[in-house]
């Protein structure tokens, strides 16, 4: 489905370092290194907007580069080790521009031509000479850094070269570029969250202590803005919904979902009535109106009121519309779990899904743990059409309505949990697993059987020891490396189980 809001395109800073005295000694070396830098920039343009300063070869150029990158407002800064350079001509860049820095030690060739190599040829391959010097200078200056080692990954050997530089298919190049792309995507998450507006509608489910969070803490650590919304805000939107909007939402619902019959097992779970579906469509139209009116990027919501009041009826239509919003890039987390909304948003920015989940039940026969919830569900990662079921009650909570039953397609998955520590810090807990094609219950809940790296009890021992919240975001693919880099980029403690 078309996204309501696009993620922010990251601004990528890049420069190539070298030693100024080399240029007159070794004709063609300067131009060769600049061409390597431009090749890097060209690949990076697949993930963001590249600001390539070019060559930094002395302290004066370094100071100018740092100021230039500040003016470009870059989100991430790559130092390409073109050849040896003194660290004094590199450090000033990063003392002025404090964007997170990645050092690229990318050798052009898998091996040099030992018989024919000249000093000038060797200098085009010796970026590793300067990498440890940069590391030491950065450490002593208090600058955090990461070095990516590997091959440059060119697809064509430059005419000036004395060896084969076509290394794009070599594993050292593939691995290096996977790392580079993941760092840029982590910068994309940070850039998007800096401008993100999270809605908080209603209040937390009473007594779920792990859900409670300080909005100032959330903004301080992730830079999101939290907009506190009231049910009357949504009710106002409901009153503005037109018949045409309802008809459009009904069409979306029938396109995206399968309408169930009565559950074969649970008497509380029935075929949704036409009235329930129309009300869900009405509320969905109002939810989209609210998202657009308040320019929201994500939403955490829950409402618990007195029996029979109008707002209780309003919340009975929540799950379908929130599932539609989640599929369109506006993740919605139930029980007002704003930390899991943040996890879902991270997954969504990285285009890996991000469905609202908790532990449902353990299957010791299959060695799986079912994870899911009564909704909302990220329909884009569903195994087939999700099913809509009419709910007599939301497993122990007040309220009725239409809920989503689905499971994520079989294959690699990763869960992302955002929790909070005793000292008020956010923490990411990451687990890779395999979604199986095992059976699920016909009770109107999302459920995905997940086989983790350990047996269920061992996995839960390890997971619970990290003091998680009881919700998490479910993404498709093995994304531990990507999520871990995102956590590091955001300055959030990260654990991979």
Coordinates of C-alpha atoms in Angstrom, one line a residue:
X1 CA 0.0 0.0 0.0
X2 CA 1.1 3.6 -0.7
X3 CA 2.9 5.1 2.3
X4 CA 1.2 8.1 4.0
X5 CA 4.6 9.6 4.9
X6 CA 8.0 8.6 3.5
X7 CA 11.1 8.1 5.6
X8 CA 13.7 10.9 5.5
X9 CA 16.5 10.5 2.9
X10 CA 19.8 10.5 4.8
X11 CA 22.5 13.0 3.9
X12 CA 25.8 11.1 3.5
X13 CA 29.1 12.9 4.0
X14 CA 32.1 11.4 2.2
X15 CA 35.7 12.4 1.7
X16 CA 39.0 10.7 0.5
X17 CA 42.1 11.2 2.6
X18 CA 45.7 11.4 1.3
X19 CA 49.1 13.1 1.7
X20 CA 49.6 16.3 -0.2
X21 CA 53.3 15.7 -0.9
X22 CA 52.5 12.5 -2.9
X23 CA 50.8 14.4 -5.8
X24 CA 53.9 15.8 -7.4
X25 CA 55.9 12.7 -6.7
X26 CA 53.5 10.2 -8.3
X27 CA 51.6 11.6 -11.3
X28 CA 48.0 10.2 -11.7
X29 CA 47.7 9.0 -8.1
X30 CA 45.6 12.0 -6.9
X31 CA 43.1 11.5 -9.8
X32 CA 43.1 7.8 -9.3
X33 CA 42.1 8.1 -5.6
X34 CA 39.5 10.7 -6.4
X35 CA 38.0 8.3 -8.9
X36 CA 37.8 5.6 -6.2
X37 CA 36.0 8.1 -4.0
X38 CA 33.5 8.9 -6.7
X39 CA 32.9 5.2 -7.3
X40 CA 32.1 4.9 -3.6
X41 CA 29.8 7.9 -3.8
X42 CA 28.0 6.4 -6.8
X43 CA 27.2 3.2 -4.9
X44 CA 26.1 5.1 -1.8
X45 CA 23.5 7.1 -3.8
X46 CA 21.3 4.0 -3.8
X47 CA 20.6 4.7 -0.1
X48 CA 20.8 8.4 0.3
X49 CA 21.9 11.9 -0.8
X50 CA 25.7 11.9 -1.0
X51 CA 27.8 15.0 -0.2
X52 CA 31.3 14.2 -1.5
X53 CA 33.9 16.8 -0.5
X54 CA 36.6 15.2 -2.5
X55 CA 40.2 15.1 -1.3
X56 CA 41.4 16.0 2.2
X57 CA 45.2 16.0 2.2
X58 CA 46.3 18.5 4.8
X59 CA 45.1 20.3 8.0
X60 CA 43.7 23.3 6.1
X61 CA 41.6 21.1 3.9
X62 CA 40.5 19.1 6.9
X63 CA 39.2 22.2 8.7
X64 CA 37.4 23.4 5.5
X65 CA 35.9 19.9 5.0
X66 CA 34.5 19.8 8.6
X67 CA 32.9 23.2 8.2
X68 CA 31.5 22.2 4.8
X69 CA 30.0 19.0 6.1
X70 CA 28.3 21.0 8.9
X71 CA 26.8 23.3 6.3
X72 CA 25.5 20.2 4.5
X73 CA 24.0 19.0 7.7
X74 CA 25.1 15.4 7.0
X75 CA 23.7 12.5 9.1
X76 CA 26.7 10.2 8.7
X77 CA 30.3 10.8 7.6
X78 CA 32.5 8.4 5.8
X79 CA 36.3 8.8 5.7
X80 CA 37.7 6.9 2.7
X81 CA 41.3 5.8 3.3
X82 CA 42.6 6.5 -0.2
X83 CA 46.2 6.1 0.7
X84 CA 48.4 6.9 3.7
X85 CA 47.7 10.3 5.3
X86 CA 48.8 11.8 8.6
X87 CA 46.1 11.7 11.2
X88 CA 46.6 15.4 11.8
X89 CA 45.0 16.0 8.4
X90 CA 42.0 13.9 9.3
X91 CA 41.1 14.6 12.9
X92 CA 40.1 18.3 12.3
X93 CA 37.3 17.1 10.0
X94 CA 35.6 15.3 12.9
X95 CA 36.4 17.8 15.6
X96 CA 34.3 20.2 13.6
X97 CA 31.6 17.9 12.2
X98 CA 30.4 15.5 14.9
X99 CA 28.3 13.3 12.7
X100 CA 28.9 9.6 13.4
X101 CA 32.0 8.5 11.5
X102 CA 32.7 5.3 9.6
X103 CA 36.3 4.7 8.3
X104 CA 36.5 2.9 5.0
X105 CA 39.5 0.7 4.5
X106 CA 38.6 -0.6 1.1
X107 CA 41.5 -2.0 -0.9
X108 CA 41.0 -1.7 -4.7
X109 CA 42.5 -5.2 -5.5
X110 CA 42.5 -8.6 -3.9
X111 CA 46.3 -8.7 -4.5
X112 CA 48.9 -6.4 -6.0
X113 CA 51.0 -7.3 -9.0
X114 CA 54.2 -8.1 -7.0
X115 CA 56.4 -8.3 -10.1
X116 CA 55.4 -4.9 -11.6
X117 CA 54.2 -2.8 -8.7
X118 CA 55.9 0.6 -8.3
X119 CA 55.8 2.8 -5.2
X120 CA 53.0 4.9 -6.8
X121 CA 51.0 1.7 -7.5
X122 CA 51.5 0.5 -4.0
X123 CA 50.3 3.8 -2.5
X124 CA 47.0 3.3 -4.3
X125 CA 46.5 0.1 -2.3
X126 CA 47.8 1.1 1.1
X127 CA 44.7 2.6 2.8
X128 CA 45.2 0.2 5.7
X129 CA 48.4 2.0 6.6
X130 CA 46.5 5.0 7.9
X131 CA 43.5 3.2 9.5
X132 CA 45.2 2.4 12.8
X133 CA 46.6 5.9 13.1
X134 CA 43.1 7.3 12.6
X135 CA 41.8 4.9 15.2
X136 CA 44.3 6.0 17.8
X137 CA 43.8 9.7 17.1
X138 CA 40.0 9.3 17.3
X139 CA 40.1 7.4 20.6
X140 CA 42.4 10.0 22.2
X141 CA 40.1 12.8 21.0
X142 CA 37.0 11.0 22.3
X143 CA 35.5 10.4 18.9
X144 CA 33.5 7.2 18.4
X145 CA 34.3 5.4 15.2
X146 CA 33.8 2.2 13.2
X147 CA 36.1 0.8 10.6
X148 CA 34.8 -1.2 7.6
X149 CA 37.5 -3.4 6.1
X150 CA 37.3 -5.2 2.8
X151 CA 37.5 -4.6 -1.0
X152 CA 36.4 -1.6 -3.0
X153 CA 34.2 -3.7 -5.2
X154 CA 34.8 -2.1 -8.6
X155 CA 33.4 -3.8 -11.7
X156 CA 36.1 -2.5 -14.0
X157 CA 39.8 -2.1 -13.6
X158 CA 41.1 1.5 -14.2
X159 CA 43.6 2.0 -17.0
X160 CA 46.3 3.2 -14.6
X161 CA 46.2 0.0 -12.6
X162 CA 48.8 -2.7 -12.8
X163 CA 46.5 -5.4 -11.4
X164 CA 43.0 -6.7 -11.6
X165 CA 40.6 -4.5 -9.6
X166 CA 37.3 -6.1 -10.7
X167 CA 36.3 -7.3 -7.2
X168 CA 32.6 -6.6 -7.0
X169 CA 31.7 -10.3 -6.7
X170 CA 34.3 -11.2 -4.1
X171 CA 33.0 -11.9 -0.6
X172 CA 35.2 -9.3 0.9
X173 CA 33.5 -6.6 -1.2
X174 CA 30.0 -8.0 -0.7
X175 CA 30.5 -8.1 3.0
X176 CA 32.0 -4.6 3.2
X177 CA 29.2 -3.1 1.1
X178 CA 26.5 -4.9 3.2
X179 CA 28.1 -3.2 6.3
X180 CA 28.2 0.2 4.5
X181 CA 24.5 0.0 3.5
X182 CA 23.5 -1.0 7.0
X183 CA 25.2 2.0 8.5
X184 CA 23.5 4.3 6.0
X185 CA 20.1 2.7 6.8
X186 CA 20.8 3.2 10.5
X187 CA 21.5 6.9 9.7
X188 CA 18.1 6.9 7.8
X189 CA 16.4 5.7 11.0
X190 CA 18.0 8.4 13.1
X191 CA 17.2 11.1 10.5
X192 CA 13.6 10.0 10.3
X193 CA 13.1 9.8 14.1
X194 CA 14.5 13.4 14.5
X195 CA 11.5 14.6 12.6
X196 CA 9.0 12.0 13.8
X197 CA 5.7 12.8 15.6
X198 CA 4.3 9.9 17.7
X199 CA 0.7 10.2 18.8
X200 CA -0.3 8.9 22.3
X201 CA -4.1 8.4 22.3
X202 CA -6.0 7.6 25.5
X203 CA -3.8 6.0 28.1
X204 CA -1.8 2.9 29.1
X205 CA -3.6 -0.3 30.0
X206 CA -3.9 0.0 33.8
X207 CA -1.4 -2.1 35.7
X208 CA 1.0 -2.9 32.8
X209 CA 4.0 -1.3 34.5
X210 CA 6.4 -2.2 31.7
X211 CA 4.4 0.0 29.4
X212 CA 4.8 3.2 31.4
X213 CA 7.4 5.6 30.0
X214 CA 8.5 9.2 30.5
X215 CA 7.9 11.1 27.2
X216 CA 10.8 13.5 28.0
X217 CA 13.1 10.5 28.3
X218 CA 11.8 9.2 24.9
X219 CA 12.5 12.5 23.2
X220 CA 15.9 12.9 24.8
X221 CA 17.1 9.5 23.6
X222 CA 15.3 9.1 20.3
X223 CA 14.4 12.7 19.4
X224 CA 10.8 11.8 18.6
X225 CA 8.1 14.3 19.5
X226 CA 5.1 12.8 21.4
X227 CA 1.7 14.4 20.7
X228 CA -0.8 13.6 23.4
X229 CA -4.2 13.0 21.9
X230 CA -7.7 12.6 23.4
X231 CA -10.5 10.3 22.4
X232 CA -12.5 13.5 21.7
X233 CA -10.0 14.4 19.0
X234 CA -10.7 11.1 17.2
X235 CA -14.4 11.4 17.9
X236 CA -14.4 14.8 16.2
X237 CA -12.8 13.2 13.1
X238 CA -15.5 10.5 13.1
X239 CA -18.1 13.1 12.8
X240 CA -16.3 14.6 9.8
X241 CA -16.1 11.3 7.8
X242 CA -18.0 11.3 4.6
X243 CA -20.0 8.4 3.0
X244 CA -17.4 8.4 0.2
X245 CA -14.6 7.9 2.7
X246 CA -16.5 5.0 4.3
X247 CA -17.0 3.4 0.9
X248 CA -13.3 3.7 0.1
X249 CA -12.3 2.1 3.4
X250 CA -14.8 -0.7 2.9
X251 CA -13.2 -1.4 -0.5
X252 CA -9.7 -1.4 1.1
X253 CA -10.9 -3.8 3.8
X254 CA -12.3 -6.2 1.3
X255 CA -9.2 -5.9 -0.8
X256 CA -6.8 -6.5 2.1
X257 CA -8.6 -9.0 4.3
X258 CA -10.6 -12.2 4.1
X259 CA -13.9 -11.9 6.0
X260 CA -14.2 -15.0 8.2
X261 CA -17.2 -17.1 9.1
X262 CA -17.8 -18.1 12.7
X263 CA -14.8 -19.6 14.5
X264 CA -14.9 -23.4 14.4
X265 CA -13.6 -23.5 18.0
X266 CA -14.3 -20.3 19.9
X267 CA -17.9 -19.3 20.6
X268 CA -16.8 -15.7 21.3
X269 CA -15.4 -15.3 17.8
X270 CA -18.0 -14.8 15.1
X271 CA -18.3 -13.6 11.5
X272 CA -18.1 -9.8 11.5
X273 CA -21.5 -8.3 10.8
X274 CA -22.0 -5.8 8.1
X275 CA -22.6 -3.2 10.8
X276 CA -19.2 -4.0 12.5
X277 CA -17.4 -3.8 9.2
X278 CA -19.0 -0.5 8.3
X279 CA -18.2 0.9 11.7
X280 CA -14.6 -0.3 11.4
X281 CA -14.4 1.4 8.0
X282 CA -15.8 4.6 9.5
X283 CA -13.3 4.6 12.3
X284 CA -10.5 3.7 9.9
X285 CA -11.3 6.8 7.8
X286 CA -11.3 8.9 11.0
X287 CA -8.0 7.4 12.1
X288 CA -6.4 8.4 8.8
X289 CA -7.9 11.9 9.1
X290 CA -6.3 12.2 12.6
X291 CA -2.9 11.0 11.3
X292 CA -2.9 13.6 8.6
X293 CA -4.3 16.4 10.9
X294 CA -1.6 15.9 13.5
X295 CA 1.1 14.9 11.0
X296 CA 1.8 11.6 12.8
X297 CA 4.5 9.1 12.0
X298 CA 3.3 6.4 14.5
X299 CA 0.6 5.9 17.2
X300 CA 0.3 4.3 20.6
X301 CA -3.3 3.9 21.7
X302 CA -5.6 2.4 24.3
X303 CA -8.9 3.4 25.8
X304 CA -10.6 2.0 28.9
X305 CA -13.8 3.8 29.9
X306 CA -17.1 3.2 31.6
X307 CA -19.4 0.5 30.1
X308 CA -21.5 1.6 27.2
X309 CA -20.1 5.1 26.6
X310 CA -19.6 6.4 23.1
X311 CA -15.8 6.2 23.3
X312 CA -15.9 2.5 24.1
X313 CA -17.9 2.0 20.9
X314 CA -15.3 4.1 19.1
X315 CA -12.4 1.9 20.3
X316 CA -14.3 -1.2 19.1
X317 CA -13.4 -0.2 15.5
X318 CA -9.7 0.4 16.2
X319 CA -7.8 -2.7 15.1
X320 CA -8.8 -2.8 11.4
X321 CA -7.9 0.9 10.8
X322 CA -4.7 0.7 12.8
X323 CA -3.7 -2.4 10.7
X324 CA -4.3 -0.4 7.5
X325 CA -2.3 2.5 8.9
X326 CA 0.6 0.2 9.9
X327 CA 0.7 -1.2 6.4
X328 CA 1.0 2.4 5.1
X329 CA 4.0 3.4 7.2
X330 CA 2.2 4.6 10.4
X331 CA 2.9 1.8 12.9
X332 CA 0.2 1.6 15.6
X333 CA 0.8 -0.1 18.9
X334 CA -2.0 -1.2 21.2
X335 CA -2.2 -0.9 25.0
X336 CA -0.5 2.5 24.5
X337 CA 2.9 0.8 24.3
X338 CA 4.9 3.7 22.9
X339 CA 8.2 1.9 23.2
X340 CA 7.0 -0.9 21.0
X341 CA 5.6 1.8 18.6
X342 CA 9.2 3.0 18.4
X343 CA 10.4 -0.6 17.7
X344 CA 7.7 -0.9 15.0
X345 CA 8.7 2.4 13.5
X346 CA 12.4 1.4 13.3
X347 CA 11.3 -1.8 11.4
X348 CA 9.1 0.2 9.1
X349 CA 11.8 2.7 8.2
X350 CA 14.1 -0.2 7.4
X351 CA 11.3 -1.7 5.3
X352 CA 11.3 -5.0 7.2
X353 CA 7.7 -4.9 8.5
X354 CA 7.2 -4.5 12.2
X355 CA 4.1 -6.2 13.6
X356 CA 2.8 -5.8 17.2
X357 CA 3.5 -9.0 19.1
X358 CA 3.8 -10.7 22.5
X359 CA 4.2 -14.4 23.5
X360 CA 1.0 -16.3 22.8
X361 CA 1.9 -19.9 23.7
X362 CA 4.7 -22.3 23.5
X363 CA 4.6 -25.5 21.3
X364 CA 7.1 -27.9 22.9
X365 CA 6.3 -30.5 20.3
X366 CA 7.4 -28.3 17.4
X367 CA 9.9 -26.4 19.4
X368 CA 8.3 -23.1 18.6
X369 CA 6.9 -20.1 20.4
X370 CA 3.8 -18.4 19.0
X371 CA 4.1 -14.7 19.0
X372 CA 1.3 -12.3 18.1
X373 CA -1.6 -10.2 19.5
X374 CA -5.2 -9.3 18.9
X375 CA -3.9 -6.6 16.5
X376 CA -2.9 -4.5 14.9
X377 CA -1.1 -6.5 12.3
X378 CA 1.4 -5.4 9.5
X379 CA -0.5 -6.8 6.6
X380 CA 2.5 -6.3 4.2
X381 CA 4.3 -9.3 5.8
X382 CA 1.3 -11.6 6.0
X383 CA 1.2 -15.2 4.8
X384 CA -1.7 -14.7 2.5
X385 CA -4.7 -12.5 3.2
X386 CA -5.2 -11.7 6.9
X387 CA -8.6 -12.8 8.3
X388 CA -11.1 -10.5 10.0
X389 CA -13.1 -12.0 12.9
X390 CA -15.8 -10.5 15.1
X391 CA -14.7 -10.5 18.7
X392 CA -17.0 -11.0 21.7
X393 CA -14.2 -9.8 24.0
X394 CA -10.5 -9.0 23.6
X395 CA -9.0 -11.8 25.7
X396 CA -9.8 -10.5 29.1
X397 CA -10.1 -6.9 28.3
X398 CA -13.2 -4.7 27.9
X399 CA -14.6 -4.1 24.5
X400 CA -15.7 -5.9 21.4
X401 CA -15.1 -5.4 17.7
X402 CA -13.3 -6.8 14.7
X403 CA -9.9 -8.2 15.0
X404 CA -7.2 -9.5 12.7
X405 CA -6.1 -13.2 12.5
X406 CA -2.9 -13.8 10.5
X407 CA 0.6 -15.1 10.6
X408 CA 3.8 -13.9 9.1
X409 CA 5.1 -15.7 6.0
X410 CA 7.4 -18.7 6.7
X411 CA 11.1 -17.8 6.6
X412 CA 13.7 -15.7 8.5
X413 CA 12.3 -13.2 11.0
X414 CA 13.7 -10.9 13.7
X415 CA 12.1 -9.6 16.8
X416 CA 12.9 -6.1 18.1
X417 CA 12.1 -5.2 21.7
X418 CA 12.5 -1.7 23.1
X419 CA 12.6 -1.8 26.9
X420 CA 13.7 0.6 29.6
X421 CA 16.4 0.0 32.2
X422 CA 16.5 0.8 35.9
X423 CA 18.4 4.1 35.2
X424 CA 15.8 5.2 32.6
X425 CA 17.7 4.3 29.5
X426 CA 16.2 2.7 26.4
X427 CA 17.6 -0.7 25.4
X428 CA 17.1 -2.8 22.3
X429 CA 16.8 -6.6 22.5
X430 CA 17.1 -8.4 19.2
X431 CA 16.4 -12.1 18.4
X432 CA 16.6 -13.8 15.0
X433 CA 14.4 -16.8 14.3
X434 CA 12.6 -18.8 11.6
X435 CA 8.9 -18.5 11.1
X436 CA 7.4 -21.9 10.5
X437 CA 4.3 -23.0 8.7
X438 CA 2.9 -24.5 11.8
X439 CA -0.8 -24.3 12.9
X440 CA -2.4 -21.4 14.6
X441 CA -5.7 -20.9 16.6
X442 CA -8.9 -19.6 15.0
X443 CA -9.5 -17.0 17.8
X444 CA -9.0 -13.7 15.9
X445 CA -5.4 -13.1 17.0
X446 CA -2.2 -12.7 15.0
X447 CA 0.0 -15.7 15.6
X448 CA 3.4 -16.7 14.1
X449 CA 5.2 -19.9 15.2
X450 CA 8.8 -18.9 15.7
X451 CA 11.7 -21.3 16.1
X452 CA 14.6 -19.4 17.8
X453 CA 18.2 -20.5 17.9
X454 CA 17.7 -22.2 21.3
X455 CA 14.9 -24.5 22.5
X456 CA 11.9 -22.5 23.9
X457 CA 12.9 -22.6 27.6
X458 CA 16.5 -21.7 27.0
X459 CA 15.5 -18.8 24.7
X460 CA 13.0 -17.5 27.3
X461 CA 15.6 -17.8 30.0
X462 CA 17.9 -15.6 28.0
X463 CA 15.2 -13.2 26.9
X464 CA 13.6 -12.6 30.3
X465 CA 17.1 -12.1 31.8
X466 CA 17.3 -8.9 29.7
X467 CA 14.2 -7.4 31.4
X468 CA 12.2 -6.9 28.2
X469 CA 8.7 -5.4 27.9
X470 CA 6.1 -8.0 27.1
X471 CA 5.6 -6.6 23.6
X472 CA 7.9 -6.6 20.6
X473 CA 8.0 -5.8 16.9
X474 CA 8.2 -8.7 14.5
X475 CA 10.1 -8.1 11.2
X476 CA 10.9 -10.3 8.2
X477 CA 14.4 -11.2 7.4
X478 CA 17.5 -11.8 9.6
X479 CA 18.1 -8.2 10.7
X480 CA 20.2 -8.5 13.8
X481 CA 23.2 -6.7 12.2
X482 CA 21.0 -4.0 10.9
X483 CA 19.2 -3.4 14.1
X484 CA 22.4 -3.5 16.1
X485 CA 23.9 -0.8 14.0
X486 CA 20.7 1.2 14.4
X487 CA 21.0 1.0 18.2
X488 CA 24.6 2.0 18.1
X489 CA 23.8 4.9 15.8
X490 CA 21.1 6.1 18.2
X491 CA 23.3 5.6 21.2
X492 CA 21.0 3.0 22.7
X493 CA 22.3 -0.1 24.5
X494 CA 21.7 -3.1 22.2
X495 CA 21.7 -6.9 23.0
X496 CA 21.5 -9.6 20.4
X497 CA 20.3 -13.0 21.8

